[in-house]
Amino acid sequence: MLFMAKKEITFEEICQDIAARRFRPVYLLMGEEPFFIDRITDLLIDKVLNESERDFNQIILYGADTDAIAVVNAARRYPMMSDYQLVVVKEAQLIRNIELLSNYVKNPLVSTVLVINYKYKTLDRRRALAAAVEKNGILFESKKVPDYKMPTFISNLLRQRGMTIDPKAAQMLSDFLGNDLNRLSKELDKLAIIMAENASKRVTPELVEQNIGISKEYNNFELIKALVAKDVLKANQIARYFEKDPKNNPIQMTLPVLFNYFSNLLICYYAKDRSESGLMTALGLRNSYQVKDYLLGMRNYSAMKVFNLIGEIRMTDARSKGVDNSSATDADLLRELLYKILH
């Protein structure tokens, strides 16, 4: 008999249930990305109890100052003049005997919402605590968003706020901020305030350029466009712009973008269906505009050229970190790499 793997609940699904006040008795939030853990915890603090109920029914504990027995004793209390009590355990990764919580989680009180923040680490899913949480509550692993998924993530995050964003603007933010979600959130908060003042609902490249400090003409998004089209002049103009402002345009931000594009381009050559829709499926793209750069790239670069360029990008990354490089600056390395790409 075949058993289907259990589908893991997503961040968006958890937030939707909390917003609709469909609470679970236990939330164990673990993993290397603190952004999602903090967001879910903040949402629970906001939604489980109203302000008048919090004095008697909200308990915040810290892993360094508590133990599993104290957490269980807090969770077994009954709420006062409220349907729920909320117990939040922050820095739970510091609790040495955390597995002892499994005895409570196997039979939790439905009137308690227990939130366990286990940051930067993950529990062993084979042990009793994780198994009990999966059965009776929510076990959520908060993972880093890969760089190549950031534009889509930015679009979805803004959609939750009732806003939209131009694809180019999303890529500009992704290239500039990487996958630092806390920094991204602060920049989006800034844009939301500005947009509210202007009664606008769409983030444009111009808005990003004016308020985040990213050039809409000289950025990694435009560099890829220039390389795809083999526009030597434009590519070198962007490289010179990067050289003049290395703080905001370090080579360590550019190389992952180049690696991602050419790695995806290599995938295109192995795709059984090389039509627009086929490549969208192969690359996991949602919008047709995204695939056009790959269709053009396949016309301008051979598969062997792309294979070799991926090696050159890896080598440039190593040299930018001091491997086999005693004198070349980051600007020198980028110019050399662009020459190899374009010729």
mmCIF file of C-alpha atoms in Angstrom:
data_model
loop_
_atom_site.group_PDB
_atom_site.id
_atom_site.type_symbol
_atom_site.label_atom_id
_atom_site.label_comp_id
_atom_site.label_asym_id
_atom_site.label_seq_id
_atom_site.Cartn_x
_atom_site.Cartn_y
_atom_site.Cartn_z
ATOM 1 C CA MET A 1 0.000 0.000 0.000
ATOM 2 C CA LEU A 2 1.295 3.444 -0.938
ATOM 3 C CA PHE A 3 1.042 6.306 1.542
ATOM 4 C CA MET A 4 0.933 9.900 0.374
ATOM 5 C CA ALA A 5 3.318 12.297 2.130
ATOM 6 C CA LYS A 6 1.493 14.736 4.354
ATOM 7 C CA LYS A 7 1.277 18.172 2.750
ATOM 8 C CA GLU A 8 2.963 20.775 4.909
ATOM 9 C CA ILE A 9 0.863 23.801 5.781
ATOM 10 C CA THR A 10 2.147 27.057 4.331
ATOM 11 C CA PHE A 11 2.800 30.379 6.011
ATOM 12 C CA GLU A 12 -0.115 31.921 4.105
ATOM 13 C CA GLU A 13 -2.514 29.157 5.178
ATOM 14 C CA ILE A 14 -1.515 29.520 8.832
ATOM 15 C CA CYS A 15 -2.061 33.281 8.698
ATOM 16 C CA GLN A 16 -5.434 32.871 6.990
ATOM 17 C CA ASP A 17 -6.649 30.496 9.710
ATOM 18 C CA ILE A 18 -5.421 32.776 12.502
ATOM 19 C CA ALA A 19 -7.069 35.811 10.897
ATOM 20 C CA ALA A 20 -10.320 33.812 10.770
ATOM 21 C CA ARG A 21 -9.819 32.871 14.455
ATOM 22 C CA ARG A 22 -9.389 29.175 13.677
ATOM 23 C CA PHE A 23 -6.772 28.527 16.336
ATOM 24 C CA ARG A 24 -4.853 25.337 17.080
ATOM 25 C CA PRO A 25 -3.850 24.408 20.653
ATOM 26 C CA VAL A 26 -0.119 24.257 19.800
ATOM 27 C CA TYR A 27 2.087 26.088 17.294
ATOM 28 C CA LEU A 28 5.705 24.982 17.107
ATOM 29 C CA LEU A 29 7.498 27.411 14.804
ATOM 30 C CA MET A 30 11.050 26.364 13.988
ATOM 31 C CA GLY A 31 13.727 27.002 11.397
ATOM 32 C CA GLU A 32 16.425 29.314 10.122
ATOM 33 C CA GLU A 33 14.227 32.195 8.896
ATOM 34 C CA PRO A 34 13.009 34.282 11.882
ATOM 35 C CA PHE A 35 10.750 36.507 9.741
ATOM 36 C CA PHE A 36 7.909 33.974 9.352
ATOM 37 C CA ILE A 37 8.169 32.855 12.976
ATOM 38 C CA ASP A 38 7.865 36.444 14.208
ATOM 39 C CA ARG A 39 4.985 37.209 11.833
ATOM 40 C CA ILE A 40 2.916 34.222 12.928
ATOM 41 C CA THR A 41 3.619 34.927 16.600
ATOM 42 C CA ASP A 42 2.687 38.599 16.270
ATOM 43 C CA LEU A 43 -0.527 37.657 14.476
ATOM 44 C CA LEU A 44 -1.481 35.226 17.242
ATOM 45 C CA ILE A 45 -0.770 37.851 19.910
ATOM 46 C CA ASP A 46 -2.997 40.253 18.013
ATOM 47 C CA LYS A 47 -5.877 37.841 17.305
ATOM 48 C CA VAL A 48 -6.215 35.339 20.161
ATOM 49 C CA LEU A 49 -7.007 37.855 22.926
ATOM 50 C CA ASN A 50 -8.399 41.337 22.915
ATOM 51 C CA GLU A 51 -6.671 44.027 24.933
ATOM 52 C CA SER A 52 -8.904 43.656 28.001
ATOM 53 C CA GLU A 53 -8.209 39.901 28.213
ATOM 54 C CA ARG A 54 -4.420 40.023 28.018
ATOM 55 C CA ASP A 55 -3.594 40.998 31.612
ATOM 56 C CA PHE A 56 -4.863 37.678 32.993
ATOM 57 C CA ASN A 57 -4.573 35.384 29.995
ATOM 58 C CA GLN A 58 -1.334 36.146 28.174
ATOM 59 C CA ILE A 59 1.973 34.703 29.351
ATOM 60 C CA ILE A 60 5.336 35.336 27.671
ATOM 61 C CA LEU A 61 8.199 33.009 28.636
ATOM 62 C CA TYR A 62 11.838 32.924 27.490
ATOM 63 C CA GLY A 63 13.804 29.737 26.975
ATOM 64 C CA ALA A 64 16.856 30.959 28.853
ATOM 65 C CA ASP A 65 14.766 31.690 31.958
ATOM 66 C CA THR A 66 12.351 28.754 32.010
ATOM 67 C CA ASP A 67 12.114 24.984 31.560
ATOM 68 C CA ALA A 68 9.656 22.483 30.123
ATOM 69 C CA ILE A 69 7.881 21.918 33.451
ATOM 70 C CA ALA A 70 7.157 25.642 33.849
ATOM 71 C CA VAL A 71 5.830 25.807 30.286
ATOM 72 C CA VAL A 72 3.518 22.849 30.906
ATOM 73 C CA ASN A 73 2.252 24.350 34.178
ATOM 74 C CA ALA A 74 1.471 27.619 32.380
ATOM 75 C CA ALA A 75 -0.268 25.824 29.517
ATOM 76 C CA ARG A 76 -2.474 23.809 31.900
ATOM 77 C CA ARG A 77 -4.027 26.903 33.451
ATOM 78 C CA TYR A 78 -7.560 27.791 32.473
ATOM 79 C CA PRO A 79 -8.446 31.211 31.075
ATOM 80 C CA MET A 80 -10.118 33.874 33.206
ATOM 81 C CA MET A 81 -13.179 35.547 31.680
ATOM 82 C CA SER A 82 -12.007 34.573 28.208
ATOM 83 C CA ASP A 83 -12.342 31.676 25.787
ATOM 84 C CA TYR A 84 -8.570 31.331 25.514
ATOM 85 C CA GLN A 85 -5.297 31.885 27.250
ATOM 86 C CA LEU A 86 -2.155 32.504 25.177
ATOM 87 C CA VAL A 87 1.246 31.162 26.211
ATOM 88 C CA VAL A 88 4.194 32.256 24.057
ATOM 89 C CA VAL A 89 7.605 30.668 24.574
ATOM 90 C CA LYS A 90 10.328 32.720 22.891
ATOM 91 C CA GLU A 91 13.875 31.408 22.318
ATOM 92 C CA ALA A 92 12.586 27.896 23.028
ATOM 93 C CA GLN A 93 15.720 26.441 21.418
ATOM 94 C CA LEU A 94 17.445 27.310 24.729
ATOM 95 C CA ILE A 95 15.225 24.942 26.743
ATOM 96 C CA ARG A 96 17.389 21.884 27.420
ATOM 97 C CA ASN A 97 14.609 19.465 28.318
ATOM 98 C CA ILE A 98 12.162 20.606 25.645
ATOM 99 C CA GLU A 99 11.149 17.035 24.718
ATOM 100 C CA LEU A 100 9.299 16.860 28.043
ATOM 101 C CA LEU A 101 6.673 19.114 26.462
ATOM 102 C CA SER A 102 5.516 16.138 24.407
ATOM 103 C CA ASN A 103 3.462 14.778 27.325
ATOM 104 C CA TYR A 104 1.372 17.957 27.347
ATOM 105 C CA VAL A 105 1.153 18.269 23.566
ATOM 106 C CA LYS A 106 -0.236 14.737 23.283
ATOM 107 C CA ASN A 107 -3.319 15.967 25.166
ATOM 108 C CA PRO A 108 -3.381 19.786 25.093
ATOM 109 C CA LEU A 109 -6.082 22.015 26.515
ATOM 110 C CA VAL A 110 -8.294 23.417 23.769
ATOM 111 C CA SER A 111 -8.593 26.653 25.788
ATOM 112 C CA THR A 112 -4.816 27.248 25.620
ATOM 113 C CA VAL A 113 -2.953 28.452 22.557
ATOM 114 C CA LEU A 114 0.675 27.469 23.144
ATOM 115 C CA VAL A 115 3.195 29.092 20.792
ATOM 116 C CA ILE A 116 6.756 27.740 20.802
ATOM 117 C CA ASN A 117 9.396 29.777 18.944
ATOM 118 C CA TYR A 118 12.333 27.487 18.126
ATOM 119 C CA LYS A 119 14.514 29.775 16.014
ATOM 120 C CA TYR A 120 17.555 29.007 13.861
ATOM 121 C CA LYS A 121 17.246 25.261 14.512
ATOM 122 C CA THR A 122 14.837 22.436 13.741
ATOM 123 C CA LEU A 123 13.516 19.701 15.987
ATOM 124 C CA ASP A 124 14.089 16.079 15.100
ATOM 125 C CA ARG A 125 10.774 15.121 13.487
ATOM 126 C CA ARG A 126 11.305 11.498 14.522
ATOM 127 C CA ARG A 127 11.084 12.323 18.222
ATOM 128 C CA ALA A 128 7.983 12.546 20.386
ATOM 129 C CA LEU A 129 7.502 16.331 20.570
ATOM 130 C CA ALA A 130 7.491 16.970 16.836
ATOM 131 C CA ALA A 131 5.228 13.972 16.228
ATOM 132 C CA ALA A 132 2.759 15.131 18.879
ATOM 133 C CA VAL A 133 2.668 18.680 17.483
ATOM 134 C CA GLU A 134 2.053 17.402 13.947
ATOM 135 C CA LYS A 135 -0.889 15.388 15.259
ATOM 136 C CA ASN A 136 -2.505 17.978 17.530
ATOM 137 C CA GLY A 137 -1.261 21.360 16.345
ATOM 138 C CA ILE A 138 0.883 23.144 13.781
ATOM 139 C CA LEU A 139 4.516 22.202 13.162
ATOM 140 C CA PHE A 140 5.915 24.842 10.817
ATOM 141 C CA GLU A 141 9.455 24.951 9.480
ATOM 142 C CA SER A 142 10.435 28.492 8.538
ATOM 143 C CA LYS A 143 12.877 28.281 5.639
ATOM 144 C CA LYS A 144 14.934 30.927 3.890
ATOM 145 C CA VAL A 145 13.423 32.138 0.630
ATOM 146 C CA PRO A 146 15.844 31.308 -2.208
ATOM 147 C CA ASP A 147 17.102 34.351 -4.102
ATOM 148 C CA TYR A 148 15.463 33.245 -7.339
ATOM 149 C CA LYS A 149 12.040 33.122 -5.667
ATOM 150 C CA MET A 150 12.290 36.568 -4.093
ATOM 151 C CA PRO A 151 10.542 38.579 -6.878
ATOM 152 C CA THR A 152 7.513 36.281 -6.641
ATOM 153 C CA PHE A 153 7.627 36.416 -2.842
ATOM 154 C CA ILE A 154 7.700 40.234 -2.946
ATOM 155 C CA SER A 155 4.706 40.282 -5.289
ATOM 156 C CA ASN A 156 2.741 37.939 -3.004
ATOM 157 C CA LEU A 157 3.668 39.916 0.121
ATOM 158 C CA LEU A 158 2.415 43.130 -1.453
ATOM 159 C CA ARG A 159 -0.738 41.422 -2.669
ATOM 160 C CA GLN A 160 -1.518 40.552 0.948
ATOM 161 C CA ARG A 161 -1.291 44.275 1.663
ATOM 162 C CA GLY A 162 -3.709 45.088 -1.150
ATOM 163 C CA MET A 163 -0.980 46.362 -3.501
ATOM 164 C CA THR A 164 0.688 45.215 -6.716
ATOM 165 C CA ILE A 165 4.187 45.693 -8.125
ATOM 166 C CA ASP A 166 5.742 45.880 -11.571
ATOM 167 C CA PRO A 167 7.938 42.817 -12.317
ATOM 168 C CA LYS A 168 10.947 45.064 -12.871
ATOM 169 C CA ALA A 169 10.406 46.814 -9.530
ATOM 170 C CA ALA A 170 10.145 43.422 -7.778
ATOM 171 C CA GLN A 171 13.411 42.318 -9.350
ATOM 172 C CA MET A 172 15.093 45.594 -8.392
ATOM 173 C CA LEU A 173 14.103 45.112 -4.754
ATOM 174 C CA SER A 174 15.194 41.470 -4.846
ATOM 175 C CA ASP A 175 18.594 42.316 -6.297
ATOM 176 C CA PHE A 176 19.169 45.159 -3.850
ATOM 177 C CA LEU A 177 17.914 43.526 -0.648
ATOM 178 C CA GLY A 178 18.620 39.852 -1.303
ATOM 179 C CA ASN A 179 16.545 37.563 0.912
ATOM 180 C CA ASP A 180 16.819 39.699 4.064
ATOM 181 C CA LEU A 181 13.092 39.592 4.823
ATOM 182 C CA ASN A 182 13.154 41.900 7.827
ATOM 183 C CA ARG A 183 14.901 44.603 5.799
ATOM 184 C CA LEU A 184 12.504 43.985 2.911
ATOM 185 C CA SER A 185 9.518 44.377 5.215
ATOM 186 C CA LYS A 186 10.806 47.741 6.469
ATOM 187 C CA GLU A 187 11.311 48.994 2.903
ATOM 188 C CA LEU A 188 7.818 47.830 1.914
ATOM 189 C CA ASP A 189 6.396 49.603 4.973
ATOM 190 C CA LYS A 190 8.093 52.773 3.744
ATOM 191 C CA LEU A 191 6.654 52.342 0.254
ATOM 192 C CA ALA A 192 3.177 51.637 1.661
ATOM 193 C CA ILE A 193 3.173 54.928 3.566
ATOM 194 C CA ILE A 194 4.284 56.854 0.486
ATOM 195 C CA MET A 195 1.716 55.115 -1.694
ATOM 196 C CA ALA A 196 -1.080 55.829 0.784
ATOM 197 C CA GLU A 197 -0.212 59.520 0.617
ATOM 198 C CA ASN A 198 -0.361 59.395 -3.188
ATOM 199 C CA ALA A 199 -3.467 57.166 -3.285
ATOM 200 C CA SER A 200 -1.513 54.655 -5.381
ATOM 201 C CA LYS A 201 -1.783 50.861 -5.270
ATOM 202 C CA ARG A 202 1.050 49.829 -7.608
ATOM 203 C CA VAL A 203 4.781 49.891 -6.908
ATOM 204 C CA THR A 204 6.679 51.056 -9.980
ATOM 205 C CA PRO A 205 10.417 51.111 -10.775
ATOM 206 C CA GLU A 206 10.277 54.909 -10.509
ATOM 207 C CA LEU A 207 8.843 54.672 -6.989
ATOM 208 C CA VAL A 208 11.580 52.228 -5.965
ATOM 209 C CA GLU A 209 14.287 54.409 -7.508
ATOM 210 C CA GLN A 210 13.058 57.572 -5.766
ATOM 211 C CA ASN A 211 12.505 56.085 -2.315
ATOM 212 C CA ILE A 212 14.789 53.040 -1.923
ATOM 213 C CA GLY A 213 17.817 54.433 -3.722
ATOM 214 C CA ILE A 214 18.076 51.883 -6.536
ATOM 215 C CA SER A 215 18.700 53.075 -10.082
ATOM 216 C CA LYS A 216 15.997 51.872 -12.475
ATOM 217 C CA GLU A 217 18.501 51.968 -15.369
ATOM 218 C CA TYR A 218 21.632 50.531 -13.742
ATOM 219 C CA ASN A 219 20.874 47.408 -11.746
ATOM 220 C CA ASN A 220 21.200 43.638 -11.994
ATOM 221 C CA PHE A 221 17.807 43.315 -13.685
ATOM 222 C CA GLU A 222 18.962 45.599 -16.511
ATOM 223 C CA LEU A 223 22.360 43.871 -16.614
ATOM 224 C CA ILE A 224 20.686 40.535 -17.354
ATOM 225 C CA LYS A 225 18.588 42.226 -20.055
ATOM 226 C CA ALA A 226 21.758 43.620 -21.641
ATOM 227 C CA LEU A 227 23.568 40.280 -21.520
ATOM 228 C CA VAL A 228 20.595 38.395 -22.934
ATOM 229 C CA ALA A 229 20.470 40.833 -25.871
ATOM 230 C CA LYS A 230 24.285 40.865 -26.113
ATOM 231 C CA ASP A 231 24.200 44.646 -25.724
ATOM 232 C CA VAL A 232 27.906 45.238 -25.025
ATOM 233 C CA LEU A 233 27.566 49.000 -24.565
ATOM 234 C CA LYS A 234 24.741 48.786 -22.022
ATOM 235 C CA ALA A 235 26.402 45.977 -20.060
ATOM 236 C CA ASN A 236 29.620 47.961 -19.713
ATOM 237 C CA GLN A 237 27.724 51.127 -18.746
ATOM 238 C CA ILE A 238 26.098 49.197 -15.910
ATOM 239 C CA ALA A 239 29.463 47.758 -14.875
ATOM 240 C CA ARG A 240 30.951 51.274 -14.692
ATOM 241 C CA TYR A 241 27.973 52.445 -12.629
ATOM 242 C CA PHE A 242 28.523 49.536 -10.223
ATOM 243 C CA GLU A 243 32.217 50.434 -9.969
ATOM 244 C CA LYS A 244 31.370 54.008 -8.932
ATOM 245 C CA ASP A 245 28.976 52.839 -6.201
ATOM 246 C CA PRO A 246 30.417 49.542 -4.902
ATOM 247 C CA LYS A 247 28.686 49.825 -1.525
ATOM 248 C CA ASN A 248 25.222 49.504 -3.064
ATOM 249 C CA ASN A 249 26.304 47.318 -5.979
ATOM 250 C CA PRO A 250 28.781 44.729 -4.649
ATOM 251 C CA ILE A 251 29.820 41.897 -6.915
ATOM 252 C CA GLN A 252 28.440 39.476 -4.307
ATOM 253 C CA MET A 253 24.943 40.713 -5.229
ATOM 254 C CA THR A 254 25.544 40.451 -8.978
ATOM 255 C CA LEU A 255 27.118 36.991 -9.218
ATOM 256 C CA PRO A 256 24.116 35.070 -7.765
ATOM 257 C CA VAL A 257 21.828 36.827 -10.269
ATOM 258 C CA LEU A 258 24.101 35.831 -13.162
ATOM 259 C CA PHE A 259 24.446 32.285 -11.836
ATOM 260 C CA ASN A 260 20.686 31.922 -11.456
ATOM 261 C CA TYR A 261 19.984 33.146 -14.996
ATOM 262 C CA PHE A 262 22.553 30.960 -16.756
ATOM 263 C CA SER A 263 21.702 27.920 -14.611
ATOM 264 C CA ASN A 264 18.068 28.293 -15.633
ATOM 265 C CA LEU A 265 19.132 28.832 -19.238
ATOM 266 C CA LEU A 266 20.990 25.513 -19.136
ATOM 267 C CA ILE A 267 17.816 23.834 -17.848
ATOM 268 C CA CYS A 268 16.009 25.183 -20.918
ATOM 269 C CA TYR A 269 18.291 23.176 -23.215
ATOM 270 C CA TYR A 270 17.312 19.962 -21.446
ATOM 271 C CA ALA A 271 13.578 20.708 -21.438
ATOM 272 C CA LYS A 272 11.508 18.294 -23.536
ATOM 273 C CA ASP A 273 9.118 21.095 -24.462
ATOM 274 C CA ARG A 274 10.960 24.266 -25.464
ATOM 275 C CA SER A 275 7.836 26.251 -26.217
ATOM 276 C CA GLU A 276 7.020 29.281 -24.080
ATOM 277 C CA SER A 277 4.564 27.311 -21.943
ATOM 278 C CA GLY A 278 6.937 24.323 -21.743
ATOM 279 C CA LEU A 279 9.820 26.442 -20.478
ATOM 280 C CA MET A 280 7.538 28.178 -17.974
ATOM 281 C CA THR A 281 6.695 24.757 -16.567
ATOM 282 C CA ALA A 282 10.319 23.583 -16.558
ATOM 283 C CA LEU A 283 11.513 26.712 -14.736
ATOM 284 C CA GLY A 284 8.498 27.102 -12.448
ATOM 285 C CA LEU A 285 7.657 30.535 -13.835
ATOM 286 C CA ARG A 286 4.244 32.077 -13.376
ATOM 287 C CA ASN A 287 4.299 34.901 -15.909
ATOM 288 C CA SER A 288 5.042 34.744 -19.623
ATOM 289 C CA TYR A 289 7.206 37.900 -19.522
ATOM 290 C CA GLN A 290 9.756 36.004 -17.393
ATOM 291 C CA VAL A 291 10.361 33.337 -20.038
ATOM 292 C CA LYS A 292 11.128 35.771 -22.868
ATOM 293 C CA ASP A 293 14.672 36.359 -21.582
ATOM 294 C CA TYR A 294 15.288 32.610 -21.740
ATOM 295 C CA LEU A 295 13.907 32.253 -25.258
ATOM 296 C CA LEU A 296 16.198 35.069 -26.419
ATOM 297 C CA GLY A 297 19.106 33.654 -24.409
ATOM 298 C CA MET A 298 18.780 30.307 -26.191
ATOM 299 C CA ARG A 299 19.104 32.118 -29.516
ATOM 300 C CA ASN A 300 22.197 34.067 -28.444
ATOM 301 C CA TYR A 301 24.071 31.475 -26.375
ATOM 302 C CA SER A 302 24.851 27.842 -27.156
ATOM 303 C CA ALA A 303 24.399 25.143 -24.533
ATOM 304 C CA MET A 304 28.169 24.594 -24.329
ATOM 305 C CA LYS A 305 28.782 28.335 -23.924
ATOM 306 C CA VAL A 306 26.267 28.452 -21.073
ATOM 307 C CA PHE A 307 27.849 25.403 -19.427
ATOM 308 C CA ASN A 308 31.271 27.057 -19.535
ATOM 309 C CA LEU A 309 29.909 30.389 -18.272
ATOM 310 C CA ILE A 310 28.491 28.759 -15.163
ATOM 311 C CA GLY A 311 32.022 27.584 -14.405
ATOM 312 C CA GLU A 312 33.390 31.084 -15.047
ATOM 313 C CA ILE A 313 30.848 32.614 -12.660
ATOM 314 C CA ARG A 314 31.834 30.104 -9.961
ATOM 315 C CA MET A 315 35.491 30.924 -10.522
ATOM 316 C CA THR A 316 34.811 34.669 -10.328
ATOM 317 C CA ASP A 317 32.951 34.146 -7.052
ATOM 318 C CA ALA A 318 35.952 32.277 -5.613
ATOM 319 C CA ARG A 319 38.383 34.954 -6.809
ATOM 320 C CA SER A 320 36.183 37.716 -5.297
ATOM 321 C CA LYS A 321 36.704 35.928 -1.976
ATOM 322 C CA GLY A 322 40.488 35.891 -2.369
ATOM 323 C CA VAL A 323 41.053 32.467 -3.931
ATOM 324 C CA ASP A 324 43.894 32.616 -6.489
ATOM 325 C CA ASN A 325 43.595 36.396 -6.587
ATOM 326 C CA SER A 326 46.178 38.789 -5.236
ATOM 327 C CA SER A 327 45.429 42.062 -7.002
ATOM 328 C CA ALA A 328 42.229 42.127 -9.100
ATOM 329 C CA THR A 329 39.469 44.343 -7.698
ATOM 330 C CA ASP A 330 35.792 43.393 -7.802
ATOM 331 C CA ALA A 331 35.350 45.843 -10.674
ATOM 332 C CA ASP A 332 38.187 44.130 -12.569
ATOM 333 C CA LEU A 333 36.643 40.728 -11.968
ATOM 334 C CA LEU A 334 33.209 41.840 -13.166
ATOM 335 C CA ARG A 335 34.598 43.436 -16.333
ATOM 336 C CA GLU A 336 36.570 40.283 -17.101
ATOM 337 C CA LEU A 337 33.512 38.095 -16.529
ATOM 338 C CA LEU A 338 31.265 40.275 -18.696
ATOM 339 C CA TYR A 339 33.827 40.100 -21.508
ATOM 340 C CA LYS A 340 33.794 36.287 -21.324
ATOM 341 C CA ILE A 341 29.998 36.277 -21.379
ATOM 342 C CA LEU A 342 29.632 38.657 -24.306
ATOM 343 C CA HIS A 343 32.434 37.339 -26.545
#
